[in-house]
XYZ file of C-alpha atoms in Angstrom:
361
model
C 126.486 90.989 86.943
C 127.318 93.241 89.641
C 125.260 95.130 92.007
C 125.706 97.863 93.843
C 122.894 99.604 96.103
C 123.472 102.979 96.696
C 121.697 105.900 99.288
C 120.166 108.949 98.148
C 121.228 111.352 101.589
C 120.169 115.141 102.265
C 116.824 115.055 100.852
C 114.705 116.006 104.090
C 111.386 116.653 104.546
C 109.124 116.287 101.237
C 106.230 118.914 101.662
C 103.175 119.128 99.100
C 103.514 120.337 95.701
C 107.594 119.964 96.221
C 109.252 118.802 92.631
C 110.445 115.485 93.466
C 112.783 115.506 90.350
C 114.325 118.339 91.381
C 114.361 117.274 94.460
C 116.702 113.738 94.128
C 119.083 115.228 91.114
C 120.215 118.084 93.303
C 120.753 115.104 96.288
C 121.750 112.744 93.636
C 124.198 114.520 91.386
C 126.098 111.635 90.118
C 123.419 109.607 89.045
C 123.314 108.399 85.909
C 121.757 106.385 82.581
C 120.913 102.485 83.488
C 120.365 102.876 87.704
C 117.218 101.893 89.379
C 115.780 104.632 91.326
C 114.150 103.037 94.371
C 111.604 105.623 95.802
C 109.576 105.195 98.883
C 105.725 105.885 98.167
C 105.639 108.122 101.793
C 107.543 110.797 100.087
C 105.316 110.510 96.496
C 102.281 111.071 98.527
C 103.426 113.907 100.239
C 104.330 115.730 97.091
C 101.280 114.854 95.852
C 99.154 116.021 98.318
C 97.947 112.448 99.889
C 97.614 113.356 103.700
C 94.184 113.252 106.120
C 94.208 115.267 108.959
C 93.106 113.443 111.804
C 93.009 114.073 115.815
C 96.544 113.070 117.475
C 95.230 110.512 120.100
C 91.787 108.947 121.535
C 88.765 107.294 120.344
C 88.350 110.113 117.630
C 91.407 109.488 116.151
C 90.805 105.810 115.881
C 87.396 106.698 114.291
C 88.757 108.904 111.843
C 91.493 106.328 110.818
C 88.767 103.768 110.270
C 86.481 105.747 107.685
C 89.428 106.258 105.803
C 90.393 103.050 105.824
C 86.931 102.315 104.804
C 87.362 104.861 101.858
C 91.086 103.572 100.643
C 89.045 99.530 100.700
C 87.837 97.786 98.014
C 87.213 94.944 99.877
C 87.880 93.233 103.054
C 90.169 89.798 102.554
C 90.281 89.274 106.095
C 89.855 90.955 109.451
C 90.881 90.253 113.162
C 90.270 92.599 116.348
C 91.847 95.897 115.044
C 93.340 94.678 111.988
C 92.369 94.564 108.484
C 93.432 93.098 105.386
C 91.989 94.814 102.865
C 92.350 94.714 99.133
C 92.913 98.808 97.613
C 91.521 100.541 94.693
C 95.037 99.805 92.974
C 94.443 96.023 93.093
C 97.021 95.359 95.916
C 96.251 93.464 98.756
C 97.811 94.772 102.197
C 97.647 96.022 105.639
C 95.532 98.518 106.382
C 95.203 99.481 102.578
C 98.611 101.051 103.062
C 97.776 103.769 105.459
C 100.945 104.691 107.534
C 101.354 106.947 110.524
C 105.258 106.848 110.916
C 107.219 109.653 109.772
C 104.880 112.054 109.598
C 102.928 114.494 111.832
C 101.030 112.687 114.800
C 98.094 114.485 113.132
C 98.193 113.415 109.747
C 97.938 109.761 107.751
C 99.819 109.192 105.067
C 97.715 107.388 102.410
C 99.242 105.584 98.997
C 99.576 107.632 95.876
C 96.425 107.573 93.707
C 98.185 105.542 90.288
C 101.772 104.956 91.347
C 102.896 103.590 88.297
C 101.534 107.061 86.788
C 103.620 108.209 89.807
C 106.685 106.893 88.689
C 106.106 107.560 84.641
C 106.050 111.252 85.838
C 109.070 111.099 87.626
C 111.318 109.096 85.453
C 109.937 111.787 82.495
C 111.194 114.512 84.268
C 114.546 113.194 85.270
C 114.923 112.517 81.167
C 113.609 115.520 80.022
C 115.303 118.001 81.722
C 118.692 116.171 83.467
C 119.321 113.941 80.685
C 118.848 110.821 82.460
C 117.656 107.576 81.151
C 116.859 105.478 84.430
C 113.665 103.117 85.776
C 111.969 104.418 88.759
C 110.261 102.369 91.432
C 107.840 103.795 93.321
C 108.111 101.183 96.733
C 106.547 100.319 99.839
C 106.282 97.986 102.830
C 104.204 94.878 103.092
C 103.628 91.812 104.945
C 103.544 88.339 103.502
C 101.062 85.420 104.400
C 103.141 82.760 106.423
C 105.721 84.250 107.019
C 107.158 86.852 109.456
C 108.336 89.831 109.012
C 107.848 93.119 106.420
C 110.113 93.640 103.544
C 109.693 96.293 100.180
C 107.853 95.688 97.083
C 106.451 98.040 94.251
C 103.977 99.537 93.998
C 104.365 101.293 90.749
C 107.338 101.245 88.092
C 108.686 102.943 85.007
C 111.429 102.041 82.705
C 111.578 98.586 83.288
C 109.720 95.534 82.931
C 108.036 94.538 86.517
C 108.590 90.891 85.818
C 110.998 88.732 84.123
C 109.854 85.717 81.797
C 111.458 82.953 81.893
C 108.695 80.967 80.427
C 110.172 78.940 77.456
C 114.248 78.664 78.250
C 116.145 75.907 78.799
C 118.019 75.244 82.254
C 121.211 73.779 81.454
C 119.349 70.273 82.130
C 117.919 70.624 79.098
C 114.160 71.583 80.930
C 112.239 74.070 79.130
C 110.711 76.459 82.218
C 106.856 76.488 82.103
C 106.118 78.536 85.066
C 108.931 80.921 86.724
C 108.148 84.526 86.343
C 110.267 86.139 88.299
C 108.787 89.758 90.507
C 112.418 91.255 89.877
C 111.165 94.920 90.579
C 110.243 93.899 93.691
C 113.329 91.979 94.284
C 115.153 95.292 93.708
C 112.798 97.400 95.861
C 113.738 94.831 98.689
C 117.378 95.648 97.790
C 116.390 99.207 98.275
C 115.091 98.899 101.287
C 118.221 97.497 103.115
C 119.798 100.911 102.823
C 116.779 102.831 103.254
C 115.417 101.667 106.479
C 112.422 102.972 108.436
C 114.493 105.468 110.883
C 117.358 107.237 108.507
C 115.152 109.472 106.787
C 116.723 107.766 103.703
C 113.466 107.633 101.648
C 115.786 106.754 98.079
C 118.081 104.014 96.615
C 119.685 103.490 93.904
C 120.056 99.770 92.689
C 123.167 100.157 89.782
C 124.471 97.137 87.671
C 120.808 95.260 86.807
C 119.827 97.703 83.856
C 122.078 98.316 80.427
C 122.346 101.755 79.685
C 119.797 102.332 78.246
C 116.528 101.081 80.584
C 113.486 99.097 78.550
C 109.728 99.727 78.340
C 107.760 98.807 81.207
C 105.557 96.792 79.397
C 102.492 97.841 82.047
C 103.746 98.926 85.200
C 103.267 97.484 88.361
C 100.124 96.513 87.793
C 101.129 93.259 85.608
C 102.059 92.070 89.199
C 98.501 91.977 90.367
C 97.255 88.196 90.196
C 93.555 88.044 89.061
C 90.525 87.057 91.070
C 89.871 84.141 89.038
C 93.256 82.152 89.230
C 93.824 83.518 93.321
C 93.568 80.229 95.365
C 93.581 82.013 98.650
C 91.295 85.492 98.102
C 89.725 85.068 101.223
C 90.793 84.885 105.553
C 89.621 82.259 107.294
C 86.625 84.065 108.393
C 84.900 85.712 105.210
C 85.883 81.868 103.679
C 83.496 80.624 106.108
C 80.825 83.084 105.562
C 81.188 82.563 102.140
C 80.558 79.255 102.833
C 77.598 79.750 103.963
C 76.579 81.678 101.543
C 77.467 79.352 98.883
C 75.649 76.621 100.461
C 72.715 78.966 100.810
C 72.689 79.547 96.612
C 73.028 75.567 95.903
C 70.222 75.131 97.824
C 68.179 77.757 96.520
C 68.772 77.207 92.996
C 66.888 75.523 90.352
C 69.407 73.136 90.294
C 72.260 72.345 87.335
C 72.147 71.892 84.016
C 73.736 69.095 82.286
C 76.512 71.118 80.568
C 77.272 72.627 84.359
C 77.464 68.780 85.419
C 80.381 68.314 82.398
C 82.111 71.617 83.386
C 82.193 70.678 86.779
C 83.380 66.736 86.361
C 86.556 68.642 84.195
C 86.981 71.119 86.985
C 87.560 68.289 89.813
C 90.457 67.011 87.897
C 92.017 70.444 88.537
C 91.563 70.532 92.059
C 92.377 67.084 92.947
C 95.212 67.272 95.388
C 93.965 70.519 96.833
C 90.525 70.077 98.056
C 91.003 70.755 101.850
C 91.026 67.975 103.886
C 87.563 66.780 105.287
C 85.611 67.775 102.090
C 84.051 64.872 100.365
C 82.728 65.354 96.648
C 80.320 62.133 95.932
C 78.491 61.036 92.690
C 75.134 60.718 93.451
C 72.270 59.367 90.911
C 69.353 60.658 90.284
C 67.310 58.168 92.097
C 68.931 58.777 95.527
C 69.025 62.260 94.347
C 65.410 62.689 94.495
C 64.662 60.073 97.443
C 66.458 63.040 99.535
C 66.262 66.370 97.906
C 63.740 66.909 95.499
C 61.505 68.227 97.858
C 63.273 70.914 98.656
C 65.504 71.708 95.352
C 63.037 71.403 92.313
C 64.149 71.462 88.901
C 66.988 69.209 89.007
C 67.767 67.973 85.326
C 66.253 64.019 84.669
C 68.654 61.567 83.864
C 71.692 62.968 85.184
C 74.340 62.438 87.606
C 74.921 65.270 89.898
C 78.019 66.390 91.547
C 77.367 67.521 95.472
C 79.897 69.183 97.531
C 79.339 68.469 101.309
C 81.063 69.932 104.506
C 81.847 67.592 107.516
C 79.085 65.962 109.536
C 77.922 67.515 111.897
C 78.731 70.824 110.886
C 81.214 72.833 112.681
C 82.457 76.148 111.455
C 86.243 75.143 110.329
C 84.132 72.408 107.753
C 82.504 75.513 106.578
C 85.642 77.010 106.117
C 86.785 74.407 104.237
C 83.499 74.382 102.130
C 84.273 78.425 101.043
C 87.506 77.569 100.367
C 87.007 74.560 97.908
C 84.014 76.336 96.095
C 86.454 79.326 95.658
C 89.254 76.727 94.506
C 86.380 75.102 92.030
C 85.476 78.842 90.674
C 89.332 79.256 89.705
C 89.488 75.795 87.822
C 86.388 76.624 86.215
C 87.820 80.015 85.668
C 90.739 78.080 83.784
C 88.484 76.134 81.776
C 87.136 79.652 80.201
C 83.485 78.747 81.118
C 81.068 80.198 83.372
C 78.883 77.505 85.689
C 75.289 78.240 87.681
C 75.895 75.761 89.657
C 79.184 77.480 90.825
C 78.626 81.363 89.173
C 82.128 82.899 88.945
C 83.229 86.122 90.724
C 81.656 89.007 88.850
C 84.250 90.802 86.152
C 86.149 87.155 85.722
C 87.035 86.168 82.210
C 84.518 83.309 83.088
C 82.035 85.655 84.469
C 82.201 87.637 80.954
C 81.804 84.252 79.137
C 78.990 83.416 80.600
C 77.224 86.423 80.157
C 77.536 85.596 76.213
């Protein structure tokens, strides 16, 4: 295979309602059946109308940027002074909820197209239906990454191609059949698009030749089959909103009429699947029933008789990075139970989960 990653110049400024199509065949006249077309979301947005006017500078425009921030949120993953991780409407978790303020008037925020894989459908359509060309389309954008430094390009919506590659099921030439590797390969090639792009070049499309035959594939989904789900994501939460959901974990055990004996067998399978990544400092303990109710009867009636109960305790004494810890195991626990297919009141899975809908069965 060879590659070749190629600029789309002379574009220019994208205004609303402007037919994007139109648009990059008249820049892009030798394009042609099989290339990736790598497409910035900014420019997608403005065509389709996605700008807020807010003031230029001051405490106004700060307050404007944060209700629609607030809007473009779903929920908050994790938050510190000004900035916010947030997780959109689309699923994607990000910055800011993708909000940008570069290349554009110091009035106006640029916010991410409502359904970019719709986006790029539309787009690819157009270039078949009325330039005769078969091609993918990326729709792409900047993100950060947890632990590491530095932004790079990934997609946000795709057509014509297949956002990830299975390898599940081949054989590496040592004779090992792969059980895991999936590779993100559309945003591998949005990444490649972005190295010719830039921020400053007013270079807004890429085209990534050599990876697709001919004639491109289905997209089996769009960019959307890259969104892990709640259930099986070991690290949903910051540091902060793991602690408070800490607390308010610790606040429903306590509360609770206590488990039942098929939560007590759910959970006992579930510890095997976290062993190795229960944070450090968290002890689970087998406790029986005797010592059980010598301590907490009192206060947490209804505990089942005859049964062993599984306790999850923070540090002694107390101190908030144990109750960190604490969120994040019971969230790890949720995602094993999760993978078991079985809901748990002792440990109620996030709400929409595939365990969630089991248990409401």
């Amino acid at each position: 295979m060879r590659l070749e990653i190629l600029p789309v110049l002379g574009i220019g400024h994208v205004t609303e309602g402007d037919d994007l199509a139109a648009v990059i065949a008249t820049a892009a006249p030798w394009l042609r059946n099989g290339d990736v077309l790598v497409v910035t979301s900014k420019i997608v947005s403005k065509a389709e109308g996605r700008l807020v006017d807010v003031p230029a500078d001051g405490p106004e425009r700060l307050a404007a940027r944060d209700e629609v921030l607030a809007g473009e949120t779903a929920r908050v993953v994790a938050s510190r002074g000004a900035t916010r991780i947030v997780q959109t409407h689309h699923g994607f978790v990000m910055a800011s909820a993708g909000i940008d303020a570069s290349n554009v008037d110091k009035t106006q925020l640029v916010l991410l197209p409502v359904d970019p894989d719709a986006s790029a459908r539309a787009l690819r359509d157009a270039l078949r239906e009325r330039y005769d060309l078969d091609l993918a389309v990326i729709i792409s954008d900047t993100m950060g990454r947890p632990w590491r430094n530095g932004l790079t390009d990934v997609a946000l919506g795709v057509a014509g191609m297949p956002a990830i590659r299975d390898h599940r099921g081949e054989v590496d030439p040592y004779g090992n059949e792969l059980q895991l590797t999936q590779m993100a390969v559309v945003d591998e090639l949005a990444g490649a698009g972005e190295l010719i792009k830039g921020k400053c070049d007013q270079v807004p499309v890429a085209v990534v030749r050599g990876y697709l035959p001919a004639t491109s594939p289905d997209d089996a989904g769009g960019a959307r089959a890259l969104i892990r789900d709640a259930a099986q994501d070991l690290f949903s939460l910051g540091t902060a909103e793991a602690r408070a959901a800490g607390l308010a974990d610790a606040a429903t055990l306590a509360d609770g009429p206590g488990p039942t004996p098929a939560d007590l067998t759910v959970v006992r399978r579930a510890i095997d699947a976290v062993a190795g990544v229960v944070a450090p400092g968290t002890v689970f303990t087998l406790v029986d029933e005797a010592e059980v109710r010598a301590g907490l009867v009192a206060e947490m009636p209804g505990w089942p008789d005859g049964a062993d109960l599984l306790l999850g305790s923070a540090p002694t004494p107390v101190e908030p990075m144990g109750l960190v810890r604490f969120g994040a195991d019971l969230h790890r626990l949720r995602a094993a139970l999760a993978a078991e297919g079985v809901g748990s009141t002792l440990l109620p899975p996030p709400p929409g989960s595939p365990a969630s809908a089991a248990l409401a069965l």
